[in-house]
Tab-separated table of C-alpha atoms and ligand atoms in Angstrom:
chain	number	residue	atom	x	y	z
N	17	MET	CA	3.282	-10.815	16.003
N	18	ARG	CA	2.771	-8.480	13.049
N	19	LYS	CA	-0.957	-8.039	12.328
N	20	PRO	CA	-1.569	-8.157	8.515
N	21	ILE	CA	-3.016	-5.200	6.743
N	22	MET	CA	-5.310	-6.064	3.886
N	23	ALA	CA	-5.540	-2.923	1.641
N	24	GLY	CA	-7.544	-2.283	-1.557
N	25	ASN	CA	-6.440	0.397	-4.020
N	26	TRP	CA	-9.348	1.252	-6.192
N	27	LYS	CA	-7.105	3.448	-8.540
N	28	MET	CA	-9.383	5.625	-10.732
N	29	TYR	CA	-12.552	3.434	-10.426
N	30	LYS	CA	-15.959	4.069	-8.794
N	31	ASN	CA	-18.100	7.142	-8.125
N	32	PRO	CA	-19.636	8.067	-4.733
N	33	ALA	CA	-22.716	5.993	-5.354
N	34	GLU	CA	-20.831	2.942	-6.285
N	35	THR	CA	-18.747	3.431	-3.227
N	36	THR	CA	-21.734	3.472	-0.954
N	37	ALA	CA	-23.133	0.302	-2.894
N	38	PHE	CA	-19.683	-1.471	-2.208
N	39	PHE	CA	-19.767	-0.851	1.454
N	40	GLU	CA	-23.276	-1.967	1.868
N	41	LYS	CA	-22.170	-5.382	0.612
N	42	PHE	CA	-18.736	-5.410	1.990
N	43	ARG	CA	-19.483	-4.476	5.614
N	44	PRO	CA	-21.129	-7.671	6.695
N	45	LEU	CA	-18.801	-9.752	4.971
N	46	VAL	CA	-15.760	-8.490	7.170
N	47	ALA	CA	-17.789	-7.797	10.308
N	48	GLN	CA	-15.857	-10.632	12.122
N	49	SER	CA	-12.403	-10.197	10.520
N	50	GLU	CA	-10.357	-9.260	13.494
N	51	HIS	CA	-7.277	-11.081	12.403
N	52	CYS	CA	-6.176	-8.199	10.212
N	53	GLU	CA	-6.498	-4.458	9.570
N	54	ILE	CA	-8.660	-3.433	6.530
N	55	VAL	CA	-7.889	-0.514	4.521
N	56	ILE	CA	-9.721	0.746	1.384
N	57	CYS	CA	-8.105	3.540	-0.703
N	58	PRO	CA	-10.764	5.118	-3.135
N	59	PRO	CA	-10.242	8.246	-5.329
N	60	TYR	CA	-10.240	11.532	-3.551
N	61	THR	CA	-13.867	12.132	-4.853
N	62	ASN	CA	-15.285	9.152	-2.988
N	63	ILE	CA	-13.427	9.596	0.336
N	64	ALA	CA	-16.503	11.452	2.002
N	65	ALA	CA	-18.713	8.504	0.744
N	66	ALA	CA	-16.273	5.851	2.050
N	67	VAL	CA	-15.712	7.398	5.364
N	68	ALA	CA	-19.428	7.674	5.868
N	69	ALA	CA	-19.983	4.154	4.820
N	70	ALA	CA	-17.221	2.759	6.990
N	71	GLN	CA	-18.322	4.578	10.135
N	72	GLY	CA	-18.791	2.164	13.200
N	73	THR	CA	-16.512	-0.436	11.508
N	74	ARG	CA	-12.839	-1.284	11.806
N	75	ILE	CA	-12.399	-0.478	8.101
N	76	GLY	CA	-9.707	2.351	7.685
N	77	ILE	CA	-10.018	4.676	4.688
N	78	GLY	CA	-6.894	5.814	2.821
N	79	ALA	CA	-6.049	8.212	-0.100
N	80	GLN	CA	-3.977	7.172	-2.993
N	81	ASP	CA	-1.461	10.022	-2.932
N	82	LEU	CA	-0.911	13.449	-1.424
N	83	TYR	CA	1.197	16.457	-2.023
N	84	TRP	CA	3.818	17.631	0.578
N	85	ALA	CA	2.880	21.239	1.137
N	86	LYS	CA	0.160	21.904	3.785
N	87	GLU	CA	-1.719	24.338	1.569
N	88	GLY	CA	-1.018	26.685	-1.208
N	89	ALA	CA	-1.346	27.578	-4.932
N	90	PHE	CA	-0.831	23.969	-6.210
N	91	THR	CA	-3.714	23.428	-8.512
N	92	GLY	CA	-5.066	20.016	-8.575
N	93	GLU	CA	-3.089	18.863	-5.518
N	94	VAL	CA	-4.367	17.582	-2.197
N	95	SER	CA	-2.517	17.905	1.097
N	96	GLY	CA	-2.038	15.513	4.107
N	97	PRO	CA	-4.097	17.715	6.567
N	98	MET	CA	-6.869	17.734	4.061
N	99	ILE	CA	-6.903	13.982	3.676
N	100	LYS	CA	-6.716	13.626	7.533
N	101	ALA	CA	-9.531	16.162	8.043
N	102	SER	CA	-11.600	14.070	5.585
N	103	GLY	CA	-11.442	11.130	7.972
N	104	CYS	CA	-8.643	8.981	6.394
N	105	SER	CA	-6.336	7.056	8.527
N	106	HIS	CA	-3.965	5.953	5.769
N	107	VAL	CA	-2.286	7.065	2.496
N	108	LEU	CA	-0.595	5.239	-0.291
N	109	VAL	CA	2.673	6.832	-1.217
N	110	GLY	CA	4.974	6.172	-4.332
N	111	HIS	CA	2.788	3.618	-6.100
N	112	SER	CA	4.411	2.483	-9.273
N	113	GLU	CA	1.819	4.038	-11.376
N	114	ARG	CA	2.683	7.401	-9.716
N	115	ARG	CA	6.303	6.736	-10.249
N	116	GLN	CA	5.701	5.639	-13.863
N	117	TYR	CA	3.213	8.206	-15.249
N	118	PHE	CA	3.632	11.280	-12.681
N	119	ASP	CA	7.249	11.429	-12.302
N	120	GLU	CA	7.442	10.343	-8.737
N	121	THR	CA	10.962	9.814	-7.556
N	122	ASN	CA	12.445	8.312	-4.484
N	123	GLU	CA	13.077	11.839	-3.118
N	124	THR	CA	9.397	13.017	-3.786
N	125	VAL	CA	8.260	9.757	-2.239
N	126	LEU	CA	10.205	10.664	0.860
N	127	GLN	CA	8.850	14.163	0.940
N	128	ARG	CA	5.297	12.770	0.720
N	129	THR	CA	5.991	10.129	3.412
N	130	ILE	CA	7.201	12.734	5.735
N	131	ALA	CA	4.148	15.001	5.041
N	132	ALA	CA	1.753	12.106	5.665
N	133	LEU	CA	3.416	11.511	8.992
N	134	GLU	CA	3.162	15.148	9.882
N	135	ALA	CA	-0.453	14.985	9.224
N	136	GLY	CA	-1.011	12.039	11.380
N	137	LEU	CA	-1.711	9.652	8.487
N	138	SER	CA	-0.305	6.023	8.226
N	139	PRO	CA	1.559	5.919	4.946
N	140	ILE	CA	1.884	2.723	3.044
N	141	VAL	CA	4.945	3.199	0.935
N	142	CYS	CA	5.317	1.280	-2.370
N	143	VAL	CA	8.549	0.016	-3.894
N	144	GLY	CA	9.122	-2.544	-6.607
N	145	GLU	CA	11.248	-3.482	-9.595
N	146	ARG	CA	10.226	-3.288	-13.289
N	147	LEU	CA	10.364	-6.404	-15.537
N	148	ALA	CA	13.759	-5.498	-17.185
N	149	GLU	CA	15.253	-5.077	-13.753
N	150	ARG	CA	14.107	-8.439	-12.638
N	151	GLU	CA	15.274	-10.027	-15.801
N	152	SER	CA	18.673	-8.629	-15.478
N	153	GLY	CA	18.967	-9.795	-11.823
N	154	GLU	CA	18.752	-6.359	-10.393
N	155	THR	CA	15.834	-6.695	-8.193
N	156	GLU	CA	17.610	-6.576	-4.836
N	157	ALA	CA	19.769	-3.669	-5.925
N	158	VAL	CA	16.636	-1.678	-7.108
N	159	LEU	CA	14.888	-2.304	-3.729
N	160	ALA	CA	18.062	-1.330	-1.905
N	161	LEU	CA	18.310	2.044	-3.890
N	162	GLN	CA	14.568	2.730	-3.344
N	163	PHE	CA	15.000	2.035	0.233
N	164	ARG	CA	18.259	4.000	0.788
N	165	ALA	CA	17.204	6.951	-1.273
N	166	GLY	CA	13.613	7.190	0.011
N	167	ILE	CA	12.233	5.743	3.398
N	168	GLY	CA	15.676	4.818	4.575
N	169	LEU	CA	16.170	8.491	5.185
N	170	LEU	CA	13.387	8.708	7.664
N	171	SER	CA	14.164	8.989	11.483
N	172	ALA	CA	13.649	5.868	13.403
N	173	ASP	CA	10.617	7.343	14.961
N	174	GLN	CA	9.240	8.309	11.553
N	175	PHE	CA	10.053	4.850	10.091
N	176	ALA	CA	8.343	3.070	13.049
N	177	ARG	CA	4.931	4.549	11.724
N	178	ILE	CA	5.081	3.419	8.165
N	179	ALA	CA	4.170	0.253	6.267
N	180	ILE	CA	5.940	-0.952	3.153
N	181	ALA	CA	4.182	-2.423	0.178
N	182	TYR	CA	6.563	-4.585	-2.295
N	183	GLU	CA	4.805	-4.312	-5.575
N	184	PRO	CA	6.900	-5.701	-8.578
N	185	VAL	CA	5.646	-3.631	-11.417
N	186	TRP	CA	5.496	-6.535	-13.877
N	187	ALA	CA	2.907	-8.142	-11.601
N	188	ILE	CA	0.631	-5.133	-11.352
N	189	GLY	CA	-2.678	-5.518	-13.473
N	190	THR	CA	-1.111	-8.126	-15.494
N	191	GLY	CA	-2.338	-11.328	-13.937
N	192	LYS	CA	1.344	-12.220	-13.359
N	193	THR	CA	1.703	-12.921	-9.631
N	194	ALA	CA	5.084	-13.067	-8.182
N	195	THR	CA	5.547	-16.637	-6.847
N	196	PRO	CA	5.212	-16.869	-3.175
N	197	GLU	CA	9.008	-17.565	-2.908
N	198	MET	CA	9.878	-14.538	-5.137
N	199	ALA	CA	7.730	-12.348	-2.937
N	200	ALA	CA	9.236	-13.749	0.247
N	201	ASP	CA	12.794	-13.252	-1.176
N	202	ALA	CA	12.094	-9.711	-1.873
N	203	HIS	CA	10.506	-9.171	1.419
N	204	ARG	CA	13.543	-10.664	3.093
N	205	ALA	CA	15.827	-8.377	1.201
N	206	LEU	CA	13.794	-5.297	2.236
N	207	ARG	CA	13.713	-6.464	5.771
N	208	GLY	CA	17.497	-6.806	5.556
N	209	GLN	CA	17.675	-3.185	4.559
N	210	VAL	CA	15.531	-2.134	7.497
N	211	ARG	CA	17.674	-4.217	9.772
N	212	GLY	CA	20.860	-2.539	8.529
N	213	ARG	CA	19.394	0.808	8.950
N	214	TYR	CA	17.105	0.727	11.867
N	215	GLY	CA	17.938	-2.425	13.856
N	216	ALA	CA	16.511	-5.717	14.533
N	217	GLU	CA	13.663	-4.503	16.432
N	218	ALA	CA	12.449	-2.217	13.805
N	219	ALA	CA	12.906	-4.894	11.173
N	220	ASP	CA	10.800	-7.426	13.127
N	221	ALA	CA	8.050	-4.697	13.482
N	222	VAL	CA	7.684	-3.270	10.041
N	223	ARG	CA	4.784	-4.659	7.979
N	224	ILE	CA	5.725	-5.451	4.455
N	225	LEU	CA	2.569	-6.093	2.208
N	226	TYR	CA	2.933	-7.798	-1.256
N	227	GLY	CA	0.925	-6.303	-4.212
N	228	GLY	CA	0.556	-7.428	-7.806
N	229	SER	CA	-2.304	-9.412	-9.142
N	230	VAL	CA	-3.631	-10.710	-5.756
N	231	LYS	CA	-6.809	-12.458	-6.076
N	232	PRO	CA	-9.140	-14.627	-3.985
N	233	ASP	CA	-7.492	-17.900	-5.408
N	234	ASN	CA	-3.893	-16.965	-4.815
N	235	VAL	CA	-4.074	-14.990	-1.579
N	236	ARG	CA	-3.848	-18.080	0.647
N	237	ILE	CA	-0.576	-19.271	-0.813
N	238	LEU	CA	0.868	-15.810	-0.575
N	239	MET	CA	-0.237	-15.160	3.037
N	240	ALA	CA	1.343	-18.664	3.852
N	241	GLN	CA	4.762	-17.033	3.570
N	242	PRO	CA	5.692	-15.622	7.050
N	243	GLU	CA	7.392	-12.771	5.345
N	244	LEU	CA	4.232	-11.340	3.992
N	245	ASP	CA	2.347	-9.251	6.390
N	246	GLY	CA	-0.701	-8.408	4.144
N	247	VAL	CA	-1.467	-7.580	0.611
N	248	LEU	CA	-2.176	-4.374	-1.463
N	249	VAL	CA	-4.924	-5.298	-3.896
N	250	GLY	CA	-5.894	-3.279	-7.004
N	251	GLY	CA	-8.368	-4.924	-9.496
N	252	ALA	CA	-9.734	-7.600	-7.176
N	253	SER	CA	-10.495	-5.039	-4.378
N	254	LEU	CA	-13.220	-3.501	-6.643
N	255	ASP	CA	-15.822	-6.293	-5.983
N	256	ALA	CA	-17.102	-6.713	-2.488
N	257	ASN	CA	-17.232	-10.360	-2.536
N	258	SER	CA	-13.817	-10.733	-4.096
N	259	PHE	CA	-12.136	-8.208	-1.734
N	260	ALA	CA	-13.949	-9.932	1.411
N	261	SER	CA	-12.782	-13.352	0.377
N	262	ILE	CA	-8.993	-11.987	0.295
N	263	VAL	CA	-9.455	-10.271	3.541
N	264	ASN	CA	-10.823	-13.611	5.019
N	265	PHE	CA	-8.023	-15.563	3.244
R	8	PGA	P1	-3.490	-5.284	-8.954
R	8	PGA	O1	-2.833	-3.970	-8.537
R	8	PGA	O2	-4.015	-6.099	-7.825
R	8	PGA	O3	-4.649	-4.819	-9.949
R	8	PGA	O4	-2.509	-5.981	-9.821
R	8	PGA	C1	-2.004	-3.826	-7.345
R	8	PGA	C2	-1.692	-2.389	-7.207
R	8	PGA	O5	-1.265	-1.636	-8.080
R	8	PGA	O6	-1.621	-1.902	-5.948
């Protein structure tokens, strides 16, 4: 059985005081939630506050990105070892907003994933098609390319330590959720890629999360699909009650 990961991506929202206030409300609401792993990814500036507030709980803290060099003259960047030393267990890699606005490519997603693994972090690597690609029937081909040119180049040992997030770009922050069937189809296609490259055991083990307008009122029908091994939640993870009801679907 794959244990679901319920992950929140706060994007560029909240300051440290707001982070502490969130955790005060959120902690008791998920104190019994042992059916899943819980991960919250705040902005870098809130990691210290989040790690302190999550101490003694099972809530993991993640960064939203990392740079692949360990250190150096790379103004503005943050490395895997820095993120790890700050108390994070996870890191998002290749979020569509990084691909869209910050020139992330399948190649740099791979470099970042390897750097995360080397730092001892658990990467959640994001893939997903754009609206025009879905409308022209290219979804599976896009996912296959993102897989083959990205995480499909990891070694089997490396691959065993990542989770994948399927996030159709047209469903992110738009209120348009993929139907549970659409999500399950995409997850099956991705799992098929994994099977072809790494074998049946790896395909059975890898956790594939769905992301894109997940809310308290649609999480249950999404999670009813056996193909979905959790969710990656943006907007609805910013409110403690809302994210707790997603975690406790
Ligand atoms: P959303 O974002 O839940 O606000 O659509 C999801 C994501 O970008 O991870």
